[in-house]
Amino acid sequence: MSSLQPRKEHKFTFGLWTVGNPGRDPFGEPTREPLSPVTIVKRLSELGAYGVNFHDNDLVPIDASATERDRIVAEFRTALDDYGLCVPMATTNLFSDPAFKDGAYTSNDPRVRMYAVQKTMRAMDLGAEFGAKVYVFWGGREGAEVDGAKDAREALKWFREALNFLCEYSISQGYGYRFALEAKPNEPRGDIYLPTTGAYLGFIPTLDHPDMVGVNPEVGHEQMAGLNFYHVIAQAIEAGKLFHIDLNDQKGCRFDQDLRFGSESIKNMFFLVKLLEESGYEGSRHFDAHAYRSEDPEGVWDFAAGCMRTYLIYREKARQFNDDPDIQALLAEIRSTEPGFEQIPLEFTPERAEQIKNLPLDRRELAKKRLPYERLDQLIIDLLMGVR
Ligand code: GCO
Ligand code: MN
Ligand code: MN
């Protein structure tokens, strides 16, 4: 089916660290050879992806000399041009190096906090060289195991100061970045500050440039906290704050699994894709996931193709949902009300308050309305299971 063929206009992106994941985990060594950024660009382009994103050190090793950096950057530029891929998003690795063992912007040591800001500015320069317009902040090490060691209010202040400074840096350089903050409740820290997208949505209005800052919610991270990702994204979109999204999947409230997009939470991911497609969200559909550790190097590309294909299947199912007469008839019934009942706009005036207080609303009558959600949900199951 041609509608399941990924194309650039679908805006599918991957990180160098996602398809490039060599299959290392906390208990085991890599199972695959590392892939060069140039190979990644070539293979992603052949599969129909739109772009590729990176952490500073996915592209340029942390100890590279200036000459090496220039060579790597030039090679990568050529590969992007040759294969027609762009770099919509960039980010900083503020978690791998031992310097960040107690956090980056929230480290107790002011020298580490400075190093984190310095490293981010350099990484922002690198992202800007490739035209990235979204800059992701994932505070992987911004957390604690020992709350006695750090005042959590102080940590938030340090984090805020750093973001305010970096917003000014982007403005002063004319980079035009929009910052997207990514939450995760834990891992690798026992607790990470600002653990959910909802927490970030509360934090953003306290920044100096709230308009520049939004969120980058990740499916698995919210699921680790037991949350409904579709609801999380609805709130972010409604707040005008969905600047980027990390698509993957997860088996319940466990360690971060970064599974192939849509491979586990089928109904929830269906409603997510339907929402993204119908909301006018124009950002990347970024897959922050990786192939099973058991895959060989070719299996990585089955993984990448699978992420995009599954997204497009959900998209197609959303179209079927909207065109299905039985589903639409049930929805019309569910949303209907008593004939002649006129919805009163909830714009407050004292007269309106008085009018509402005096409405003849009988709770026993209200409770009688039929809500055929069982039938509706079964139709959705039939649709998703391919028997409709
Ligand atoms: C994770 C995170 C990361 C970030 C990435 C971008 O749990 O490992 O999701 O993959 O998204 O570091 O900042
Ligand atoms: Mn993750
Ligand atoms: Mn992520």
mmCIF file of C-alpha atoms and ligand atoms in Angstrom:
data_model
loop_
_atom_site.group_PDB
_atom_site.id
_atom_site.type_symbol
_atom_site.label_atom_id
_atom_site.label_comp_id
_atom_site.label_asym_id
_atom_site.label_seq_id
_atom_site.Cartn_x
_atom_site.Cartn_y
_atom_site.Cartn_z
ATOM 1 C CA MET A 1 0.000 0.000 0.000
ATOM 2 C CA SER A 2 1.610 3.283 -1.096
ATOM 3 C CA SER A 3 0.140 5.145 1.897
ATOM 4 C CA LEU A 4 2.477 3.027 4.051
ATOM 5 C CA GLN A 5 5.592 4.169 2.192
ATOM 6 C CA PRO A 6 7.519 6.741 4.300
ATOM 7 C CA ARG A 7 8.213 10.006 2.506
ATOM 8 C CA LYS A 8 10.039 13.184 3.478
ATOM 9 C CA GLU A 9 6.789 15.084 3.965
ATOM 10 C CA HIS A 10 5.902 12.754 6.864
ATOM 11 C CA LYS A 11 8.789 14.356 8.781
ATOM 12 C CA PHE A 12 10.185 11.140 10.257
ATOM 13 C CA THR A 13 13.470 11.653 12.084
ATOM 14 C CA PHE A 14 15.880 9.463 14.029
ATOM 15 C CA GLY A 15 18.796 10.290 16.301
ATOM 16 C CA LEU A 16 22.316 9.179 15.476
ATOM 17 C CA TRP A 17 22.169 7.553 18.923
ATOM 18 C CA THR A 18 19.001 5.577 18.122
ATOM 19 C CA VAL A 19 19.794 3.598 14.986
ATOM 20 C CA GLY A 20 23.440 3.868 16.063
ATOM 21 C CA ASN A 21 22.730 2.141 19.386
ATOM 22 C CA PRO A 22 25.179 -0.787 19.508
ATOM 23 C CA GLY A 23 23.033 -2.880 21.851
ATOM 24 C CA ARG A 24 24.799 -2.050 25.127
ATOM 25 C CA ASP A 25 22.781 -2.233 28.336
ATOM 26 C CA PRO A 26 23.686 -1.879 32.029
ATOM 27 C CA PHE A 27 24.398 -5.616 32.223
ATOM 28 C CA GLY A 28 25.879 -6.338 28.837
ATOM 29 C CA GLU A 29 28.469 -5.272 26.313
ATOM 30 C CA PRO A 30 27.536 -4.074 22.812
ATOM 31 C CA THR A 31 26.210 -6.728 20.441
ATOM 32 C CA ARG A 32 26.701 -4.683 17.249
ATOM 33 C CA GLU A 33 29.518 -2.658 15.696
ATOM 34 C CA PRO A 34 29.135 1.135 15.907
ATOM 35 C CA LEU A 35 27.720 2.769 12.746
ATOM 36 C CA SER A 36 29.287 5.876 11.258
ATOM 37 C CA PRO A 37 27.098 8.997 10.999
ATOM 38 C CA VAL A 38 27.571 8.906 7.210
ATOM 39 C CA THR A 39 26.240 5.327 6.944
ATOM 40 C CA ILE A 40 23.284 6.284 9.130
ATOM 41 C CA VAL A 41 22.423 9.229 6.888
ATOM 42 C CA LYS A 42 22.582 7.044 3.771
ATOM 43 C CA ARG A 43 20.433 4.215 5.164
ATOM 44 C CA LEU A 44 17.829 6.535 6.725
ATOM 45 C CA SER A 45 17.474 8.430 3.495
ATOM 46 C CA GLU A 46 16.927 5.206 1.541
ATOM 47 C CA LEU A 47 14.142 4.278 3.947
ATOM 48 C CA GLY A 48 12.314 7.582 3.408
ATOM 49 C CA ALA A 49 13.249 9.485 6.573
ATOM 50 C CA TYR A 50 13.271 13.273 6.593
ATOM 51 C CA GLY A 51 15.996 14.108 9.067
ATOM 52 C CA VAL A 52 18.596 13.044 11.562
ATOM 53 C CA ASN A 53 19.288 14.542 14.996
ATOM 54 C CA PHE A 54 22.316 14.335 17.249
ATOM 55 C CA HIS A 55 23.915 15.015 20.601
ATOM 56 C CA ASP A 56 27.171 16.966 20.210
ATOM 57 C CA ASN A 57 29.214 13.840 20.979
ATOM 58 C CA ASP A 58 27.236 11.503 18.712
ATOM 59 C CA LEU A 59 28.848 13.427 15.889
ATOM 60 C CA VAL A 60 32.048 14.865 17.336
ATOM 61 C CA PRO A 61 33.758 12.762 20.033
ATOM 62 C CA ILE A 62 34.231 14.667 23.299
ATOM 63 C CA ASP A 63 38.030 14.622 22.980
ATOM 64 C CA ALA A 64 38.254 15.408 19.231
ATOM 65 C CA SER A 65 40.821 18.013 18.172
ATOM 66 C CA ALA A 66 39.721 21.105 16.251
ATOM 67 C CA THR A 67 41.001 19.580 12.993
ATOM 68 C CA GLU A 68 39.131 16.336 13.603
ATOM 69 C CA ARG A 69 35.990 18.267 14.398
ATOM 70 C CA ASP A 70 36.212 20.182 11.130
ATOM 71 C CA ARG A 71 36.777 17.014 9.141
ATOM 72 C CA ILE A 72 33.816 15.224 10.757
ATOM 73 C CA VAL A 73 31.543 18.214 10.278
ATOM 74 C CA ALA A 74 32.510 18.554 6.599
ATOM 75 C CA GLU A 75 31.954 14.835 5.929
ATOM 76 C CA PHE A 76 28.593 14.901 7.634
ATOM 77 C CA ARG A 77 27.555 18.016 5.700
ATOM 78 C CA THR A 78 28.409 16.300 2.423
ATOM 79 C CA ALA A 79 26.457 13.167 3.386
ATOM 80 C CA LEU A 80 23.385 15.238 4.329
ATOM 81 C CA ASP A 81 23.541 17.073 1.006
ATOM 82 C CA ASP A 82 24.135 13.899 -1.004
ATOM 83 C CA TYR A 83 21.226 12.043 0.579
ATOM 84 C CA GLY A 84 18.871 14.984 1.099
ATOM 85 C CA LEU A 85 18.462 14.753 4.863
ATOM 86 C CA CYS A 86 18.197 17.696 7.261
ATOM 87 C CA VAL A 87 18.983 18.177 10.970
ATOM 88 C CA PRO A 88 15.827 19.558 12.587
ATOM 89 C CA MET A 89 16.962 19.058 16.205
ATOM 90 C CA ALA A 90 20.161 19.015 18.202
ATOM 91 C CA THR A 91 20.967 18.389 21.849
ATOM 92 C CA THR A 92 23.823 18.093 24.322
ATOM 93 C CA ASN A 93 25.203 15.022 26.005
ATOM 94 C CA LEU A 94 25.189 16.110 29.657
ATOM 95 C CA PHE A 95 25.054 12.628 31.107
ATOM 96 C CA SER A 96 27.812 10.293 29.840
ATOM 97 C CA ASP A 97 30.940 11.971 31.124
ATOM 98 C CA PRO A 98 31.912 11.278 34.761
ATOM 99 C CA ALA A 99 32.063 15.062 35.318
ATOM 100 C CA PHE A 100 28.249 14.920 35.325
ATOM 101 C CA LYS A 101 28.024 12.197 37.953
ATOM 102 C CA ASP A 102 25.977 14.476 40.226
ATOM 103 C CA GLY A 103 24.120 16.418 37.546
ATOM 104 C CA ALA A 104 24.983 19.085 34.995
ATOM 105 C CA TYR A 105 23.057 22.349 35.498
ATOM 106 C CA THR A 106 22.031 21.044 38.939
ATOM 107 C CA SER A 107 25.380 19.732 40.121
ATOM 108 C CA ASN A 108 26.361 20.847 43.608
ATOM 109 C CA ASP A 109 29.688 21.991 42.141
ATOM 110 C CA PRO A 110 29.481 25.415 40.441
ATOM 111 C CA ARG A 111 32.398 24.462 38.165
ATOM 112 C CA VAL A 112 30.392 21.538 36.789
ATOM 113 C CA ARG A 113 27.421 23.848 36.281
ATOM 114 C CA MET A 114 29.670 26.201 34.297
ATOM 115 C CA TYR A 115 31.088 23.315 32.274
ATOM 116 C CA ALA A 116 27.527 22.204 31.445
ATOM 117 C CA VAL A 117 26.615 25.690 30.219
ATOM 118 C CA GLN A 118 29.865 25.928 28.237
ATOM 119 C CA LYS A 119 29.322 22.496 26.658
ATOM 120 C CA THR A 120 25.735 23.395 25.761
ATOM 121 C CA MET A 121 26.741 26.667 24.064
ATOM 122 C CA ARG A 122 29.301 24.795 21.964
ATOM 123 C CA ALA A 123 26.730 22.144 21.109
ATOM 124 C CA MET A 124 24.235 24.847 20.175
ATOM 125 C CA ASP A 125 26.863 26.302 17.812
ATOM 126 C CA LEU A 126 27.274 22.864 16.244
ATOM 127 C CA GLY A 127 23.515 22.318 15.863
ATOM 128 C CA ALA A 128 23.117 25.777 14.338
ATOM 129 C CA GLU A 129 25.817 24.987 11.756
ATOM 130 C CA PHE A 130 23.489 22.268 10.481
ATOM 131 C CA GLY A 131 20.371 24.445 10.630
ATOM 132 C CA ALA A 132 18.725 22.809 13.674
ATOM 133 C CA LYS A 133 15.820 24.895 14.973
ATOM 134 C CA VAL A 134 14.718 22.788 17.932
ATOM 135 C CA TYR A 135 17.091 22.316 20.852
ATOM 136 C CA VAL A 136 16.273 19.495 23.261
ATOM 137 C CA PHE A 137 17.161 19.454 26.953
ATOM 138 C CA TRP A 138 16.968 16.065 28.591
ATOM 139 C CA GLY A 139 18.197 16.320 32.155
ATOM 140 C CA GLY A 140 19.287 12.721 32.478
ATOM 141 C CA ARG A 141 21.607 13.363 35.413
ATOM 142 C CA GLU A 142 19.615 16.255 36.881
ATOM 143 C CA GLY A 143 18.395 14.373 39.886
ATOM 144 C CA ALA A 144 19.378 12.729 43.115
ATOM 145 C CA GLU A 145 19.541 9.583 45.153
ATOM 146 C CA VAL A 146 20.370 11.375 48.412
ATOM 147 C CA ASP A 147 17.988 14.251 49.048
ATOM 148 C CA GLY A 148 20.049 15.195 52.091
ATOM 149 C CA ALA A 149 22.848 16.284 49.743
ATOM 150 C CA LYS A 150 20.964 18.883 47.718
ATOM 151 C CA ASP A 151 18.061 21.225 48.316
ATOM 152 C CA ALA A 152 15.637 20.419 45.483
ATOM 153 C CA ARG A 153 14.507 24.068 45.382
ATOM 154 C CA GLU A 154 18.107 25.144 44.861
ATOM 155 C CA ALA A 155 18.455 22.613 42.027
ATOM 156 C CA LEU A 156 15.422 24.084 40.266
ATOM 157 C CA LYS A 157 16.861 27.581 40.613
ATOM 158 C CA TRP A 158 20.170 26.489 39.070
ATOM 159 C CA PHE A 159 18.335 24.784 36.251
ATOM 160 C CA ARG A 160 16.232 27.892 35.628
ATOM 161 C CA GLU A 161 19.289 30.171 35.632
ATOM 162 C CA ALA A 162 21.013 27.956 33.071
ATOM 163 C CA LEU A 163 17.989 27.872 30.762
ATOM 164 C CA ASN A 164 17.529 31.632 31.020
ATOM 165 C CA PHE A 165 21.182 32.160 30.147
ATOM 166 C CA LEU A 166 21.024 29.756 27.201
ATOM 167 C CA CYS A 167 17.860 31.395 25.847
ATOM 168 C CA GLU A 168 19.757 34.690 25.848
ATOM 169 C CA TYR A 169 22.689 32.986 24.144
ATOM 170 C CA SER A 170 20.432 31.693 21.351
ATOM 171 C CA ILE A 171 18.905 35.142 20.920
ATOM 172 C CA SER A 172 22.302 36.894 20.920
ATOM 173 C CA GLN A 173 23.629 34.518 18.239
ATOM 174 C CA GLY A 174 20.454 34.782 16.145
ATOM 175 C CA TYR A 175 20.058 30.984 16.179
ATOM 176 C CA GLY A 176 16.270 31.065 16.427
ATOM 177 C CA TYR A 177 16.184 27.918 18.552
ATOM 178 C CA ARG A 178 13.035 26.760 20.288
ATOM 179 C CA PHE A 179 13.933 24.830 23.423
ATOM 180 C CA ALA A 180 12.111 21.548 24.078
ATOM 181 C CA LEU A 181 12.369 20.120 27.610
ATOM 182 C CA GLU A 182 12.181 16.352 28.008
ATOM 183 C CA ALA A 183 11.020 14.743 31.237
ATOM 184 C CA LYS A 184 11.801 11.321 32.630
ATOM 185 C CA PRO A 185 10.887 10.222 36.147
ATOM 186 C CA ASN A 186 14.057 8.244 36.909
ATOM 187 C CA GLU A 187 16.978 6.394 35.279
ATOM 188 C CA PRO A 188 19.849 6.876 35.342
ATOM 189 C CA ARG A 189 19.193 8.808 38.591
ATOM 190 C CA GLY A 190 17.063 7.399 41.382
ATOM 191 C CA ASP A 191 14.865 10.461 40.896
ATOM 192 C CA ILE A 192 15.100 13.071 38.160
ATOM 193 C CA TYR A 193 13.885 16.605 38.896
ATOM 194 C CA LEU A 194 10.816 17.749 36.940
ATOM 195 C CA PRO A 195 9.823 14.119 36.353
ATOM 196 C CA THR A 196 6.908 14.498 33.949
ATOM 197 C CA THR A 197 5.869 16.697 31.043
ATOM 198 C CA GLY A 198 3.193 18.137 33.315
ATOM 199 C CA ALA A 199 5.896 19.253 35.757
ATOM 200 C CA TYR A 200 7.702 21.020 32.895
ATOM 201 C CA LEU A 201 4.504 22.726 31.792
ATOM 202 C CA GLY A 202 4.347 24.190 35.300
ATOM 203 C CA PHE A 203 8.026 25.186 35.258
ATOM 204 C CA ILE A 204 8.148 26.892 31.840
ATOM 205 C CA PRO A 205 6.076 29.963 32.840
ATOM 206 C CA THR A 206 8.698 30.702 35.550
ATOM 207 C CA LEU A 207 11.418 31.239 32.887
ATOM 208 C CA ASP A 208 12.490 34.600 31.450
ATOM 209 C CA HIS A 209 11.535 33.603 27.889
ATOM 210 C CA PRO A 210 8.597 31.211 28.303
ATOM 211 C CA ASP A 211 7.590 31.639 24.649
ATOM 212 C CA MET A 212 10.861 30.134 23.483
ATOM 213 C CA VAL A 213 10.448 27.047 25.612
ATOM 214 C CA GLY A 214 8.171 24.028 25.169
ATOM 215 C CA VAL A 215 8.310 20.294 25.763
ATOM 216 C CA ASN A 216 9.654 17.138 24.132
ATOM 217 C CA PRO A 217 7.555 14.387 25.703
ATOM 218 C CA GLU A 218 8.688 10.782 25.255
ATOM 219 C CA VAL A 219 6.163 7.944 25.145
ATOM 220 C CA GLY A 220 8.103 5.563 27.386
ATOM 221 C CA HIS A 221 9.070 8.187 29.943
ATOM 222 C CA GLU A 222 5.486 9.115 30.737
ATOM 223 C CA GLN A 223 4.536 5.435 30.737
ATOM 224 C CA MET A 224 7.283 4.768 33.291
ATOM 225 C CA ALA A 225 5.285 7.119 35.518
ATOM 226 C CA GLY A 226 2.067 5.245 34.718
ATOM 227 C CA LEU A 227 0.580 8.092 32.674
ATOM 228 C CA ASN A 228 -1.631 8.096 29.578
ATOM 229 C CA PHE A 229 0.602 9.512 26.831
ATOM 230 C CA TYR A 230 -2.319 10.573 24.675
ATOM 231 C CA HIS A 231 -3.546 12.775 27.546
ATOM 232 C CA VAL A 232 -0.037 14.165 28.105
ATOM 233 C CA ILE A 233 0.213 15.209 24.463
ATOM 234 C CA ALA A 234 -3.286 16.649 24.420
ATOM 235 C CA GLN A 235 -2.325 18.954 27.289
ATOM 236 C CA ALA A 236 0.961 19.956 25.658
ATOM 237 C CA ILE A 237 -0.770 20.763 22.362
ATOM 238 C CA GLU A 238 -3.545 22.635 24.083
ATOM 239 C CA ALA A 239 -0.933 24.739 25.887
ATOM 240 C CA GLY A 240 0.822 25.468 22.561
ATOM 241 C CA LYS A 241 3.932 23.752 23.937
ATOM 242 C CA LEU A 242 4.457 20.649 21.830
ATOM 243 C CA PHE A 243 7.745 21.650 20.180
ATOM 244 C CA HIS A 244 9.033 18.117 19.565
ATOM 245 C CA ILE A 245 8.121 14.520 20.390
ATOM 246 C CA ASP A 246 10.068 11.319 21.159
ATOM 247 C CA LEU A 247 8.155 8.338 19.826
ATOM 248 C CA ASN A 248 8.882 4.822 21.054
ATOM 249 C CA ASP A 249 7.105 2.282 23.246
ATOM 250 C CA GLN A 250 7.429 0.573 26.585
ATOM 251 C CA LYS A 251 6.165 -2.371 28.586
ATOM 252 C CA GLY A 252 4.534 -0.723 31.588
ATOM 253 C CA CYS A 253 6.082 1.074 34.567
ATOM 254 C CA ARG A 254 9.563 -0.385 34.318
ATOM 255 C CA PHE A 255 13.045 0.633 33.197
ATOM 256 C CA ASP A 256 13.243 2.749 30.026
ATOM 257 C CA GLN A 257 12.940 0.306 27.143
ATOM 258 C CA ASP A 258 12.884 2.579 24.070
ATOM 259 C CA LEU A 259 11.058 -0.055 22.024
ATOM 260 C CA ARG A 260 10.100 0.285 18.367
ATOM 261 C CA PHE A 261 7.337 2.865 18.031
ATOM 262 C CA GLY A 262 3.832 1.588 18.574
ATOM 263 C CA SER A 263 4.865 -2.016 19.111
ATOM 264 C CA GLU A 264 3.260 -2.431 22.549
ATOM 265 C CA SER A 265 0.624 0.173 23.449
ATOM 266 C CA ILE A 266 -1.480 -0.241 20.352
ATOM 267 C CA LYS A 267 -4.672 1.572 21.332
ATOM 268 C CA ASN A 268 -2.908 4.435 23.114
ATOM 269 C CA MET A 269 -0.506 4.990 20.200
ATOM 270 C CA PHE A 270 -3.413 4.929 17.746
ATOM 271 C CA PHE A 271 -5.065 7.804 19.620
ATOM 272 C CA LEU A 272 -1.708 9.566 19.819
ATOM 273 C CA VAL A 273 -1.140 9.454 16.051
ATOM 274 C CA LYS A 274 -4.737 10.467 15.402
ATOM 275 C CA LEU A 275 -4.225 13.451 17.686
ATOM 276 C CA LEU A 276 -0.905 14.467 16.120
ATOM 277 C CA GLU A 277 -2.333 14.218 12.622
ATOM 278 C CA GLU A 278 -5.535 16.095 13.414
ATOM 279 C CA SER A 279 -4.077 18.787 15.663
ATOM 280 C CA GLY A 280 -2.001 20.530 13.011
ATOM 281 C CA TYR A 281 1.245 19.570 14.798
ATOM 282 C CA GLU A 282 3.942 20.407 12.267
ATOM 283 C CA GLY A 283 7.066 19.247 14.069
ATOM 284 C CA SER A 284 9.205 16.184 13.475
ATOM 285 C CA ARG A 285 7.936 12.701 14.219
ATOM 286 C CA HIS A 286 11.135 11.704 15.974
ATOM 287 C CA PHE A 287 11.780 8.096 16.947
ATOM 288 C CA ASP A 288 13.816 7.917 20.148
ATOM 289 C CA ALA A 289 14.033 4.153 20.262
ATOM 290 C CA HIS A 290 16.483 1.443 19.350
ATOM 291 C CA ALA A 291 16.535 -2.049 17.916
ATOM 292 C CA TYR A 292 16.393 -5.013 20.277
ATOM 293 C CA ARG A 293 19.821 -5.927 21.591
ATOM 294 C CA SER A 294 19.381 -9.304 19.900
ATOM 295 C CA GLU A 295 19.284 -7.786 16.375
ATOM 296 C CA ASP A 296 22.187 -8.003 13.961
ATOM 297 C CA PRO A 297 23.281 -4.881 12.025
ATOM 298 C CA GLU A 298 20.662 -5.369 9.279
ATOM 299 C CA GLY A 299 17.922 -5.782 11.890
ATOM 300 C CA VAL A 300 18.507 -2.153 12.869
ATOM 301 C CA TRP A 301 17.012 -1.092 9.540
ATOM 302 C CA ASP A 302 14.020 -3.415 10.035
ATOM 303 C CA PHE A 303 13.558 -1.571 13.318
ATOM 304 C CA ALA A 304 13.757 1.874 11.682
ATOM 305 C CA ALA A 305 11.432 0.927 8.821
ATOM 306 C CA GLY A 306 9.036 -0.579 11.368
ATOM 307 C CA CYS A 307 8.774 2.646 13.389
ATOM 308 C CA MET A 308 7.731 4.611 10.300
ATOM 309 C CA ARG A 309 5.461 1.905 8.910
ATOM 310 C CA THR A 310 3.601 1.545 12.203
ATOM 311 C CA TYR A 311 3.100 5.317 12.397
ATOM 312 C CA LEU A 312 1.604 5.282 8.910
ATOM 313 C CA ILE A 313 -0.624 2.307 9.757
ATOM 314 C CA TYR A 314 -2.040 4.215 12.727
ATOM 315 C CA ARG A 315 -2.512 7.226 10.478
ATOM 316 C CA GLU A 316 -4.455 5.119 8.011
ATOM 317 C CA LYS A 317 -6.536 3.657 10.855
ATOM 318 C CA ALA A 318 -7.340 7.187 12.043
ATOM 319 C CA ARG A 319 -8.695 7.949 8.577
ATOM 320 C CA GLN A 320 -10.814 4.782 8.696
ATOM 321 C CA PHE A 321 -12.095 5.761 12.150
ATOM 322 C CA ASN A 322 -13.282 9.094 10.781
ATOM 323 C CA ASP A 323 -14.918 7.477 7.731
ATOM 324 C CA ASP A 324 -16.596 4.621 9.573
ATOM 325 C CA PRO A 325 -20.379 5.201 9.586
ATOM 326 C CA ASP A 326 -21.045 2.984 12.625
ATOM 327 C CA ILE A 327 -18.366 4.677 14.709
ATOM 328 C CA GLN A 328 -19.513 8.116 13.658
ATOM 329 C CA ALA A 329 -23.160 7.296 14.400
ATOM 330 C CA LEU A 330 -22.238 6.143 17.897
ATOM 331 C CA LEU A 331 -20.182 9.269 18.472
ATOM 332 C CA ALA A 332 -23.069 11.432 17.327
ATOM 333 C CA GLU A 333 -25.357 9.661 19.775
ATOM 334 C CA ILE A 334 -22.872 9.911 22.647
ATOM 335 C CA ARG A 335 -22.409 13.634 22.088
ATOM 336 C CA SER A 336 -26.084 14.407 21.559
ATOM 337 C CA THR A 337 -28.312 15.932 24.182
ATOM 338 C CA GLU A 338 -32.001 16.575 24.831
ATOM 339 C CA PRO A 339 -33.631 18.212 21.785
ATOM 340 C CA GLY A 340 -34.177 21.883 22.470
ATOM 341 C CA PHE A 341 -31.500 22.071 25.164
ATOM 342 C CA GLU A 342 -29.485 25.156 24.467
ATOM 343 C CA GLN A 343 -25.878 25.180 25.598
ATOM 344 C CA ILE A 344 -25.217 28.363 27.534
ATOM 345 C CA PRO A 345 -21.745 29.798 26.922
ATOM 346 C CA LEU A 346 -19.657 29.783 30.097
ATOM 347 C CA GLU A 347 -18.602 33.400 29.838
ATOM 348 C CA PHE A 348 -19.109 34.813 33.252
ATOM 349 C CA THR A 349 -21.585 37.558 34.014
ATOM 350 C CA PRO A 350 -23.541 37.773 37.267
ATOM 351 C CA GLU A 351 -26.765 37.377 35.199
ATOM 352 C CA ARG A 352 -25.433 34.225 33.561
ATOM 353 C CA ALA A 353 -24.507 32.795 36.956
ATOM 354 C CA GLU A 354 -28.059 33.452 38.114
ATOM 355 C CA GLN A 355 -29.471 31.907 34.923
ATOM 356 C CA ILE A 356 -27.403 28.708 35.384
ATOM 357 C CA LYS A 357 -28.356 28.451 39.038
ATOM 358 C CA ASN A 358 -31.996 28.421 38.021
ATOM 359 C CA LEU A 359 -31.767 25.878 35.175
ATOM 360 C CA PRO A 360 -34.164 22.973 35.630
ATOM 361 C CA LEU A 361 -31.507 20.211 35.470
ATOM 362 C CA ASP A 362 -32.740 16.942 36.954
ATOM 363 C CA ARG A 363 -29.818 14.720 37.997
ATOM 364 C CA ARG A 364 -31.937 11.564 37.815
ATOM 365 C CA GLU A 365 -32.838 12.371 34.215
ATOM 366 C CA LEU A 366 -29.185 13.150 33.420
ATOM 367 C CA ALA A 367 -28.097 9.795 34.785
ATOM 368 C CA LYS A 368 -30.442 7.993 32.388
ATOM 369 C CA LYS A 369 -28.586 8.931 29.228
ATOM 370 C CA ARG A 370 -27.248 5.862 27.419
ATOM 371 C CA LEU A 371 -23.499 5.843 26.813
ATOM 372 C CA PRO A 372 -22.681 2.913 24.523
ATOM 373 C CA TYR A 373 -18.936 3.006 25.147
ATOM 374 C CA GLU A 374 -18.684 -0.797 25.133
ATOM 375 C CA ARG A 375 -19.915 -0.910 21.551
ATOM 376 C CA LEU A 376 -17.724 2.009 20.543
ATOM 377 C CA ASP A 377 -14.597 0.539 22.066
ATOM 378 C CA GLN A 378 -15.256 -2.854 20.488
ATOM 379 C CA LEU A 379 -15.577 -1.195 17.087
ATOM 380 C CA ILE A 380 -12.191 0.431 17.731
ATOM 381 C CA ILE A 381 -10.716 -2.955 18.633
ATOM 382 C CA ASP A 382 -12.206 -4.477 15.467
ATOM 383 C CA LEU A 383 -10.742 -1.603 13.453
ATOM 384 C CA LEU A 384 -7.280 -1.912 14.976
ATOM 385 C CA MET A 385 -7.252 -5.694 14.677
ATOM 386 C CA GLY A 386 -8.068 -5.445 10.987
ATOM 387 C CA VAL A 387 -11.441 -7.197 11.058
ATOM 388 C CA ARG A 388 -13.468 -4.137 10.014
HETATM 389 C C1 GCO B 1 16.804 8.612 27.253
HETATM 390 C C2 GCO B 1 16.420 9.905 26.601
HETATM 391 C C3 GCO B 1 17.383 10.383 25.596
HETATM 392 C C4 GCO B 1 17.077 11.792 25.144
HETATM 393 C C5 GCO B 1 18.198 12.289 24.338
HETATM 394 C C6 GCO B 1 17.948 13.665 23.788
HETATM 395 O O1 GCO B 1 16.034 8.161 28.039
HETATM 396 O O2 GCO B 1 17.871 8.071 26.980
HETATM 397 O O3 GCO B 1 15.158 9.755 26.042
HETATM 398 O O4 GCO B 1 17.403 9.517 24.501
HETATM 399 O O5 GCO B 1 15.890 11.883 24.428
HETATM 400 O O6 GCO B 1 19.318 12.300 25.141
HETATM 401 O O7 GCO B 1 18.291 14.596 24.707
HETATM 402 MN MN MN B 2 13.791 6.755 26.708
HETATM 403 MN MN MN B 3 14.097 10.790 24.587
#
